[in-house]
PDB file of C-alpha atoms in Angstrom:
ATOM      1  CA  MET A  11      29.498 149.740  -1.194  1.00 41.00           C
ATOM      2  CA  MET A  12      29.764 152.417   1.485  1.00 43.00           C
ATOM      3  CA  SER A  13      33.277 153.319   2.575  1.00 47.00           C
ATOM      4  CA  GLY A  14      34.234 151.504   5.749  1.00 50.00           C
ATOM      5  CA  ALA A  15      31.373 148.943   5.555  1.00 45.00           C
ATOM      6  CA  ASP A  16      32.092 145.409   6.725  1.00 49.00           C
ATOM      7  CA  PRO A  17      31.649 143.155   3.650  1.00 43.00           C
ATOM      8  CA  THR A  18      30.917 140.116   5.865  1.00 45.00           C
ATOM      9  CA  LYS A  19      27.717 141.800   7.096  1.00 47.00           C
ATOM     10  CA  LEU A  20      26.289 142.518   3.656  1.00 42.00           C
ATOM     11  CA  ALA A  21      24.228 140.056   1.605  1.00 43.00           C
ATOM     12  CA  THR A  22      25.525 139.642  -1.919  1.00 47.00           C
ATOM     13  CA  ASN A  23      22.417 137.775  -3.164  1.00 53.00           C
ATOM     14  CA  PRO A  24      18.912 136.995  -1.835  1.00 52.00           C
ATOM     15  CA  ILE A  25      19.836 133.691  -0.133  1.00 46.00           C
ATOM     16  CA  ASP A  26      23.032 134.674   1.648  1.00 54.00           C
ATOM     17  CA  ASP A  27      21.178 135.518   4.842  1.00 67.00           C
ATOM     18  CA  TRP A  28      19.952 131.893   4.996  1.00 73.00           C
ATOM     19  CA  THR A  29      22.900 129.820   3.875  1.00 75.00           C
ATOM     20  CA  TRP A  30      24.563 129.790   7.312  1.00 75.00           C
ATOM     21  CA  LEU A  31      21.357 128.421   8.860  1.00 77.00           C
ATOM     22  CA  SER A  32      21.243 125.468   6.484  1.00 74.00           C
ATOM     23  CA  ARG A  33      24.250 123.997   8.304  1.00 77.00           C
ATOM     24  CA  TYR A  34      22.068 123.408  11.378  1.00 78.00           C
ATOM     25  CA  THR A  35      18.887 121.973   9.897  1.00 76.00           C
ATOM     26  CA  GLU A  36      17.709 119.423   7.361  1.00 75.00           C
ATOM     27  CA  ALA A  37      14.804 121.693   6.419  1.00 75.00           C
ATOM     28  CA  ARG A  38      14.736 122.874   2.831  1.00 75.00           C
ATOM     29  CA  ILE A  39      16.011 126.432   3.093  1.00 76.00           C
ATOM     30  CA  ALA A  40      18.512 128.464   1.061  1.00 76.00           C
ATOM     31  CA  LEU A  41      17.954 126.279  -2.008  1.00 78.00           C
ATOM     32  CA  GLY A  42      18.706 129.053  -4.447  1.00 76.00           C
ATOM     33  CA  ARG A  43      16.648 129.643  -7.559  1.00 76.00           C
ATOM     34  CA  CYS A  44      16.726 129.254 -11.281  1.00 81.00           C
ATOM     35  CA  GLY A  45      14.460 131.812 -12.858  1.00 80.00           C
ATOM     36  CA  PRO A  46      11.099 131.575 -11.061  1.00 81.00           C
ATOM     37  CA  GLY A  47      11.807 128.062  -9.747  1.00 81.00           C
ATOM     38  CA  VAL A  48      14.343 126.138  -7.683  1.00 78.00           C
ATOM     39  CA  PRO A  49      17.511 124.661  -9.178  1.00 80.00           C
ATOM     40  CA  THR A  50      17.232 121.258 -10.818  1.00 75.00           C
ATOM     41  CA  SER A  51      19.281 119.595  -8.062  1.00 76.00           C
ATOM     42  CA  ALA A  52      16.891 120.870  -5.380  1.00 74.00           C
ATOM     43  CA  HIS A  53      13.861 119.737  -7.380  1.00 68.00           C
ATOM     44  CA  LEU A  54      15.292 116.251  -7.900  1.00 73.00           C
ATOM     45  CA  GLY A  55      16.219 116.050  -4.213  1.00 73.00           C
ATOM     46  CA  PHE A  56      12.634 116.856  -3.261  1.00 69.00           C
ATOM     47  CA  GLN A  57      11.277 114.170  -5.590  1.00 72.00           C
ATOM     48  CA  ALA A  58      13.712 111.593  -4.194  1.00 70.00           C
ATOM     49  CA  ALA A  59      12.760 112.435  -0.605  1.00 66.00           C
ATOM     50  CA  HIS A  60       9.066 112.196  -1.459  1.00 66.00           C
ATOM     51  CA  ALA A  61       9.570 108.779  -3.067  1.00 71.00           C
ATOM     52  CA  GLU A  62      11.567 107.614  -0.050  1.00 72.00           C
ATOM     53  CA  ALA A  63       8.766 108.689   2.300  1.00 69.00           C
ATOM     54  CA  ARG A  64       6.167 106.847   0.213  1.00 74.00           C
ATOM     55  CA  ASP A  65       8.318 103.712   0.181  1.00 69.00           C
ATOM     56  CA  ALA A  66       8.687 103.861   3.976  1.00 70.00           C
ATOM     57  CA  VAL A  67       4.891 103.899   4.381  1.00 76.00           C
ATOM     58  CA  LEU A  68       4.131 101.199   1.824  1.00 76.00           C
ATOM     59  CA  LYS A  69       6.996  98.734   2.322  1.00 86.00           C
ATOM     60  CA  PRO A  70       5.693  95.555   4.018  1.00 88.00           C
ATOM     61  CA  PHE A  71       6.879  94.733   7.540  1.00 92.00           C
ATOM     62  CA  ASP A  72       7.845  91.120   8.237  1.00 93.00           C
ATOM     63  CA  ALA A  73       6.728  90.749  11.851  1.00 94.00           C
ATOM     64  CA  GLU A  74       7.517  87.026  11.928  1.00 95.00           C
ATOM     65  CA  GLN A  75      11.121  87.633  10.895  1.00 95.00           C
ATOM     66  CA  PHE A  76      11.534  90.511  13.323  1.00 96.00           C
ATOM     67  CA  ALA A  77      10.159  88.339  16.137  1.00 97.00           C
ATOM     68  CA  ALA A  78      12.610  85.595  15.145  1.00 97.00           C
ATOM     69  CA  ASP A  79      15.470  88.100  15.324  1.00 96.00           C
ATOM     70  CA  VAL A  80      14.334  89.153  18.801  1.00 96.00           C
ATOM     71  CA  ILE A  81      14.189  85.514  19.935  1.00 97.00           C
ATOM     72  CA  ALA A  82      17.691  84.991  18.547  1.00 96.00           C
ATOM     73  CA  ARG A  83      18.834  87.755  20.917  1.00 93.00           C
ATOM     74  CA  GLY A  84      17.533  85.708  23.839  1.00 94.00           C
ATOM     75  CA  TRP A  85      14.196  87.447  24.444  1.00 95.00           C
ATOM     76  CA  PRO A  86      10.751  85.859  24.003  1.00 96.00           C
ATOM     77  CA  ALA A  87       8.627  87.384  21.246  1.00 97.00           C
ATOM     78  CA  LEU A  88       5.247  86.923  19.611  1.00 97.00           C
ATOM     79  CA  ALA A  89       4.092  88.172  16.199  1.00 97.00           C
ATOM     80  CA  VAL A  90       0.547  89.580  16.044  1.00 98.00           C
ATOM     81  CA  HIS A  91      -1.643  91.502  13.603  1.00 98.00           C
ATOM     82  CA  SER A  92      -4.111  94.323  13.979  1.00 98.00           C
ATOM     83  CA  ARG A  93      -7.631  94.290  12.566  1.00 98.00           C
ATOM     84  CA  ALA A  94      -6.405  96.128   9.475  1.00 97.00           C
ATOM     85  CA  VAL A  95      -6.260  93.263   7.004  1.00 95.00           C
ATOM     86  CA  ASP A  96      -3.957  95.066   4.559  1.00 95.00           C
ATOM     87  CA  ARG A  97      -2.055  98.319   4.114  1.00 94.00           C
ATOM     88  CA  ALA A  98      -4.874 100.066   2.290  1.00 94.00           C
ATOM     89  CA  THR A  99      -7.252  99.334   5.163  1.00 96.00           C
ATOM     90  CA  TYR A 100      -4.633 100.452   7.658  1.00 95.00           C
ATOM     91  CA  LEU A 101      -4.235 103.837   5.953  1.00 94.00           C
ATOM     92  CA  GLN A 102      -7.956 104.396   5.423  1.00 95.00           C
ATOM     93  CA  ARG A 103      -9.224 103.030   8.738  1.00 96.00           C
ATOM     94  CA  PRO A 104      -7.004 104.139  11.640  1.00 95.00           C
ATOM     95  CA  ASP A 105      -9.431 102.519  14.110  1.00 96.00           C
ATOM     96  CA  ALA A 106      -8.654  99.084  12.659  1.00 97.00           C
ATOM     97  CA  GLY A 107      -4.970  99.522  13.490  1.00 97.00           C
ATOM     98  CA  ARG A 108      -5.751 100.207  17.161  1.00 97.00           C
ATOM     99  CA  LEU A 109      -7.164  96.766  17.913  1.00 98.00           C
ATOM    100  CA  LEU A 110      -5.786  93.251  17.619  1.00 98.00           C
ATOM    101  CA  SER A 111      -7.252  90.804  15.143  1.00 98.00           C
ATOM    102  CA  PRO A 112      -9.447  88.105  16.719  1.00 97.00           C
ATOM    103  CA  GLU A 113      -6.664  85.527  16.194  1.00 98.00           C
ATOM    104  CA  SER A 114      -4.051  87.724  17.868  1.00 98.00           C
ATOM    105  CA  GLU A 115      -6.458  88.589  20.677  1.00 97.00           C
ATOM    106  CA  ALA A 116      -6.948  84.872  21.329  1.00 97.00           C
ATOM    107  CA  LEU A 117      -3.178  84.313  21.275  1.00 97.00           C
ATOM    108  CA  LEU A 118      -2.517  86.989  23.904  1.00 97.00           C
ATOM    109  CA  SER A 119      -5.450  85.779  26.007  1.00 95.00           C
ATOM    110  CA  GLU A 120      -3.739  82.442  26.605  1.00 94.00           C
ATOM    111  CA  PRO A 121      -2.465  81.893  30.162  1.00 92.00           C
ATOM    112  CA  ARG A 122       1.075  83.181  30.609  1.00 90.00           C
ATOM    113  CA  ALA A 123       3.338  84.656  33.279  1.00 88.00           C
ATOM    114  CA  PRO A 124       2.124  88.053  34.520  1.00 89.00           C
ATOM    115  CA  ALA A 125       3.932  91.157  33.289  1.00 94.00           C
ATOM    116  CA  ASP A 126       4.387  94.601  34.792  1.00 97.00           C
ATOM    117  CA  ILE A 127       5.287  96.145  31.436  1.00 98.00           C
ATOM    118  CA  ALA A 128       3.889  95.243  28.015  1.00 98.00           C
ATOM    119  CA  LEU A 129       6.502  95.879  25.320  1.00 98.00           C
ATOM    120  CA  VAL A 130       5.270  96.262  21.742  1.00 98.00           C
ATOM    121  CA  VAL A 131       7.034  96.889  18.429  1.00 98.00           C
ATOM    122  CA  ALA A 132       4.788  97.976  15.541  1.00 97.00           C
ATOM    123  CA  ASP A 133       5.405  99.062  11.966  1.00 96.00           C
ATOM    124  CA  GLY A 134       3.229 102.180  12.208  1.00 95.00           C
ATOM    125  CA  LEU A 135       3.724 104.519   9.266  1.00 94.00           C
ATOM    126  CA  SER A 136       7.340 103.559   8.583  1.00 93.00           C
ATOM    127  CA  SER A 137       8.454  99.937   8.534  1.00 91.00           C
ATOM    128  CA  ARG A 138      11.907 101.237   7.657  1.00 91.00           C
ATOM    129  CA  ALA A 139      12.114 103.075  10.966  1.00 93.00           C
ATOM    130  CA  VAL A 140      11.438  99.845  12.826  1.00 95.00           C
ATOM    131  CA  GLN A 141      13.893  97.790  10.796  1.00 93.00           C
ATOM    132  CA  VAL A 142      16.689 100.339  11.278  1.00 94.00           C
ATOM    133  CA  ASN A 143      16.142 101.666  14.799  1.00 96.00           C
ATOM    134  CA  ALA A 144      13.979  99.317  16.891  1.00 97.00           C
ATOM    135  CA  ARG A 145      16.665  96.710  17.559  1.00 96.00           C
ATOM    136  CA  PRO A 146      19.253  99.218  18.850  1.00 97.00           C
ATOM    137  CA  VAL A 147      16.606 100.674  21.172  1.00 98.00           C
ATOM    138  CA  LEU A 148      15.694  97.208  22.436  1.00 97.00           C
ATOM    139  CA  ASP A 149      19.367  96.326  22.950  1.00 97.00           C
ATOM    140  CA  ALA A 150      19.745  99.331  25.240  1.00 97.00           C
ATOM    141  CA  LEU A 151      16.297  99.223  26.876  1.00 97.00           C
ATOM    142  CA  MET A 152      16.015  95.572  27.871  1.00 96.00           C
ATOM    143  CA  PRO A 153      18.936  95.591  30.347  1.00 96.00           C
ATOM    144  CA  LEU A 154      17.608  98.780  31.948  1.00 96.00           C
ATOM    145  CA  ILE A 155      14.178  97.238  32.494  1.00 95.00           C
ATOM    146  CA  ALA A 156      15.741  94.021  33.773  1.00 93.00           C
ATOM    147  CA  ALA A 157      17.777  96.035  36.279  1.00 95.00           C
ATOM    148  CA  SER A 158      14.571  97.645  37.575  1.00 94.00           C
ATOM    149  CA  GLY A 159      13.274  94.260  38.679  1.00 94.00           C
ATOM    150  CA  ARG A 160       9.990  94.654  36.839  1.00 96.00           C
ATOM    151  CA  ARG A 161       8.529  91.810  34.852  1.00 95.00           C
ATOM    152  CA  LEU A 162       8.487  92.314  31.117  1.00 96.00           C
ATOM    153  CA  SER A 163       6.089  90.717  28.656  1.00 96.00           C
ATOM    154  CA  PRO A 164       7.322  88.927  25.556  1.00 97.00           C
ATOM    155  CA  VAL A 165       8.146  91.456  22.850  1.00 98.00           C
ATOM    156  CA  ILE A 166       4.875  91.756  20.923  1.00 98.00           C
ATOM    157  CA  VAL A 167       5.700  92.442  17.264  1.00 98.00           C
ATOM    158  CA  ALA A 168       2.692  93.849  15.431  1.00 98.00           C
ATOM    159  CA  THR A 169       1.836  94.360  11.784  1.00 97.00           C
ATOM    160  CA  GLN A 170      -0.441  97.241  10.682  1.00 96.00           C
ATOM    161  CA  GLY A 171      -0.340  98.679  14.194  1.00 97.00           C
ATOM    162  CA  ARG A 172      -1.221 102.119  15.559  1.00 97.00           C
ATOM    163  CA  VAL A 173      -0.054 103.588  18.867  1.00 97.00           C
ATOM    164  CA  ALA A 174      -3.230 102.563  20.694  1.00 97.00           C
ATOM    165  CA  LEU A 175      -2.662  98.904  19.801  1.00 98.00           C
ATOM    166  CA  ALA A 176      -0.467  98.792  22.907  1.00 98.00           C
ATOM    167  CA  ASP A 177      -3.561  99.594  24.988  1.00 98.00           C
ATOM    168  CA  HIS A 178      -5.273  96.437  23.756  1.00 98.00           C
ATOM    169  CA  VAL A 179      -2.094  94.402  24.281  1.00 98.00           C
ATOM    170  CA  GLY A 180      -1.540  95.786  27.781  1.00 97.00           C
ATOM    171  CA  GLU A 181      -5.144  95.103  28.736  1.00 97.00           C
ATOM    172  CA  LEU A 182      -4.953  91.461  27.656  1.00 97.00           C
ATOM    173  CA  LEU A 183      -1.637  90.958  29.454  1.00 97.00           C
ATOM    174  CA  GLY A 184      -2.824  92.721  32.602  1.00 96.00           C
ATOM    175  CA  ALA A 185       0.197  95.039  32.506  1.00 97.00           C
ATOM    176  CA  SER A 186       0.540  98.172  34.626  1.00 97.00           C
ATOM    177  CA  ALA A 187       2.407 100.019  31.864  1.00 98.00           C
ATOM    178  CA  SER A 188       3.079  99.698  28.161  1.00 98.00           C
ATOM    179  CA  ILE A 189       5.863 100.828  25.862  1.00 98.00           C
ATOM    180  CA  ILE A 190       5.389 100.748  22.104  1.00 98.00           C
ATOM    181  CA  LEU A 191       8.167 101.329  19.575  1.00 98.00           C
ATOM    182  CA  ILE A 192       6.530 102.443  16.338  1.00 97.00           C
ATOM    183  CA  GLY A 193       7.465 103.939  12.983  1.00 95.00           C
ATOM    184  CA  GLU A 194       6.547 107.618  12.796  1.00 93.00           C
ATOM    185  CA  ARG A 195       5.005 109.326   9.803  1.00 87.00           C
ATOM    186  CA  PRO A 196       7.841 109.974   7.313  1.00 82.00           C
ATOM    187  CA  GLY A 197       8.721 113.525   6.426  1.00 75.00           C
ATOM    188  CA  LEU A 198      10.706 114.945   3.541  1.00 70.00           C
ATOM    189  CA  SER A 199      13.856 115.137   5.654  1.00 72.00           C
ATOM    190  CA  ALA A 200      13.539 111.804   7.521  1.00 79.00           C
ATOM    191  CA  ALA A 201      11.758 108.598   6.531  1.00 81.00           C
ATOM    192  CA  ASP A 202      13.159 106.373   9.291  1.00 89.00           C
ATOM    193  CA  SER A 203      12.127 108.128  12.506  1.00 92.00           C
ATOM    194  CA  LEU A 204      11.049 105.859  15.366  1.00 96.00           C
ATOM    195  CA  GLY A 205       8.777 106.926  18.215  1.00 97.00           C
ATOM    196  CA  LEU A 206       8.238 105.459  21.697  1.00 98.00           C
ATOM    197  CA  TYR A 207       4.907 105.895  23.475  1.00 98.00           C
ATOM    198  CA  LEU A 208       4.488 105.047  27.160  1.00 98.00           C
ATOM    199  CA  THR A 209       1.110 104.582  28.859  1.00 98.00           C
ATOM    200  CA  TRP A 210       0.120 103.875  32.453  1.00 97.00           C
ATOM    201  CA  MET A 211      -2.575 101.223  32.930  1.00 97.00           C
ATOM    202  CA  PRO A 212      -2.976 100.572  29.190  1.00 97.00           C
ATOM    203  CA  ARG A 213      -6.592  99.801  28.450  1.00 96.00           C
ATOM    204  CA  ARG A 214      -8.780 100.293  25.398  1.00 96.00           C
ATOM    205  CA  GLY A 215     -10.126 103.830  25.332  1.00 94.00           C
ATOM    206  CA  ARG A 216      -6.970 105.620  26.496  1.00 95.00           C
ATOM    207  CA  VAL A 217      -6.321 108.982  24.802  1.00 95.00           C
ATOM    208  CA  ASP A 218      -3.064 110.590  23.699  1.00 94.00           C
ATOM    209  CA  SER A 219      -2.962 113.001  26.653  1.00 96.00           C
ATOM    210  CA  GLU A 220      -2.509 109.900  28.840  1.00 96.00           C
ATOM    211  CA  ARG A 221       0.758 108.969  27.117  1.00 97.00           C
ATOM    212  CA  ASN A 222       4.347 110.137  27.098  1.00 97.00           C
ATOM    213  CA  CYS A 223       6.177 110.283  23.773  1.00 97.00           C
ATOM    214  CA  ILE A 224       9.849 110.048  22.829  1.00 97.00           C
ATOM    215  CA  SER A 225      10.245 110.844  19.137  1.00 95.00           C
ATOM    216  CA  ASN A 226      12.747 111.321  16.316  1.00 93.00           C
ATOM    217  CA  VAL A 227      14.853 108.287  17.228  1.00 96.00           C
ATOM    218  CA  ARG A 228      17.181 107.890  14.264  1.00 94.00           C
ATOM    219  CA  GLN A 229      20.615 108.726  12.965  1.00 90.00           C
ATOM    220  CA  GLY A 230      20.762 112.498  12.949  1.00 86.00           C
ATOM    221  CA  GLY A 231      18.088 112.662  15.645  1.00 91.00           C
ATOM    222  CA  LEU A 232      17.863 111.117  19.118  1.00 96.00           C
ATOM    223  CA  ALA A 233      20.309 108.246  19.583  1.00 97.00           C
ATOM    224  CA  PRO A 234      18.752 104.840  20.432  1.00 97.00           C
ATOM    225  CA  GLU A 235      20.730 104.642  23.674  1.00 97.00           C
ATOM    226  CA  ASP A 236      19.428 108.034  24.787  1.00 97.00           C
ATOM    227  CA  ALA A 237      15.868 107.058  23.846  1.00 97.00           C
ATOM    228  CA  ALA A 238      16.170 103.874  25.903  1.00 97.00           C
ATOM    229  CA  LYS A 239      17.491 105.803  28.907  1.00 97.00           C
ATOM    230  CA  GLN A 240      14.629 108.304  28.661  1.00 97.00           C
ATOM    231  CA  ALA A 241      12.098 105.462  28.373  1.00 97.00           C
ATOM    232  CA  ALA A 242      13.530 103.699  31.433  1.00 97.00           C
ATOM    233  CA  ASP A 243      13.479 106.923  33.454  1.00 96.00           C
ATOM    234  CA  LEU A 244       9.899 107.681  32.384  1.00 96.00           C
ATOM    235  CA  THR A 245       8.821 104.144  33.231  1.00 97.00           C
ATOM    236  CA  ALA A 246      10.323 104.458  36.709  1.00 96.00           C
ATOM    237  CA  ARG A 247       8.410 107.713  37.252  1.00 95.00           C
ATOM    238  CA  MET A 248       5.200 106.134  35.979  1.00 96.00           C
ATOM    239  CA  PHE A 249       5.432 103.372  38.560  1.00 96.00           C
ATOM    240  CA  GLN A 250       6.468 105.836  41.229  1.00 94.00           C
ATOM    241  CA  HIS A 251       3.514 108.172  40.649  1.00 95.00           C
ATOM    242  CA  GLN A 252       1.100 105.708  38.991  1.00 95.00           C
ATOM    243  CA  ALA A 253       0.439 108.208  36.216  1.00 95.00           C
ATOM    244  CA  ALA A 254       1.507 109.090  32.684  1.00 96.00           C
ATOM    245  CA  GLY A 255       0.996 111.781  30.077  1.00 94.00           C
ATOM    246  CA  VAL A 256      -0.279 115.164  31.210  1.00 94.00           C
ATOM    247  CA  SER A 257      -0.888 113.897  34.749  1.00 92.00           C
ATOM    248  CA  LEU A 258       2.755 112.836  35.057  1.00 92.00           C
ATOM    249  CA  ALA A 259       4.045 116.063  33.524  1.00 87.00           C
ATOM    250  CA  ARG A 260       2.271 118.095  36.208  1.00 85.00           C
ATOM    251  CA  LEU A 261       4.043 116.260  39.018  1.00 82.00           C
ATOM    252  CA  PRO A 262       7.374 117.440  40.478  1.00 75.00           C
ATOM    253  CA  GLN A 263      10.525 115.877  39.101  1.00 67.00           C
ATOM    254  CA  LEU A 264      11.428 113.718  42.107  1.00 55.00           C
ATOM    255  CA  PRO A 265      14.310 111.256  41.828  1.00 57.00           C
ATOM    256  CA  ALA A 266      13.048 107.933  40.480  1.00 50.00           C
ATOM    257  CA  PRO A 267      13.713 104.826  42.577  1.00 51.00           C
ATOM    258  CA  GLU A 268      16.604 102.701  41.356  1.00 52.00           C
ATOM    259  CA  HIS A 269      14.720  99.393  41.553  1.00 47.00           C
ATOM    260  CA  GLY A 270      11.233  98.350  40.663  1.00 45.00           C
ATOM    261  CA  GLY A 271       8.145  97.483  42.510  1.00 42.00           C
ATOM    262  CA  SER A 272       4.742  98.909  41.766  1.00 35.00           C
TER     263      SER A 272
END
């Protein structure tokens, strides 16, 4: 060591320059090494995370039970199913997850009170994300929507659903906007991340650039209460400007009205 050098600024082994960064991220960095590979603990951690992600994708979602839990909270709910008849079909045929099954389409076509906002909860690629995080988001979001004065549909709880399923739901319900809470694709650092997608004038054929997304809702990510507040603010702007997605992002950030009305 050179005379007068500051020992705190010198790396003593190849990973020292990264260890401080690992305190701020769940990414796999500064794992160390054992010969040409990673330490056993890091290898086992990777395998466990991979298994957890697979389980999140493959674990069945009980839409009927979730709908019953929503009803027990005092909100109407309906359980529906996409055209993906099973999980294998859902994973291999994304288009089947974007449309309601004929039975569910008939159910939502029945006469009912009009709604300004169609609210959907779907398993997506992580049923665990929905089970853990969807209820806290709903608990925070429902009062905010009620305070806006806008009419909300029953909570539509969908099995084998993709984001665009909310377009089909919103079209059948004649809603001006839709919000879908859906399990996001699991990663190796988080298998329970929930996403919210908001669409203006949801109709079949909408594309992703016509949506707004709030993602990474989970412990260690975006808090459910913050996600609900963002969703309520975005919804107010959607009704104010009658736009969503890229079109809404291009508009100036004007204060949203406190109460609803389209």
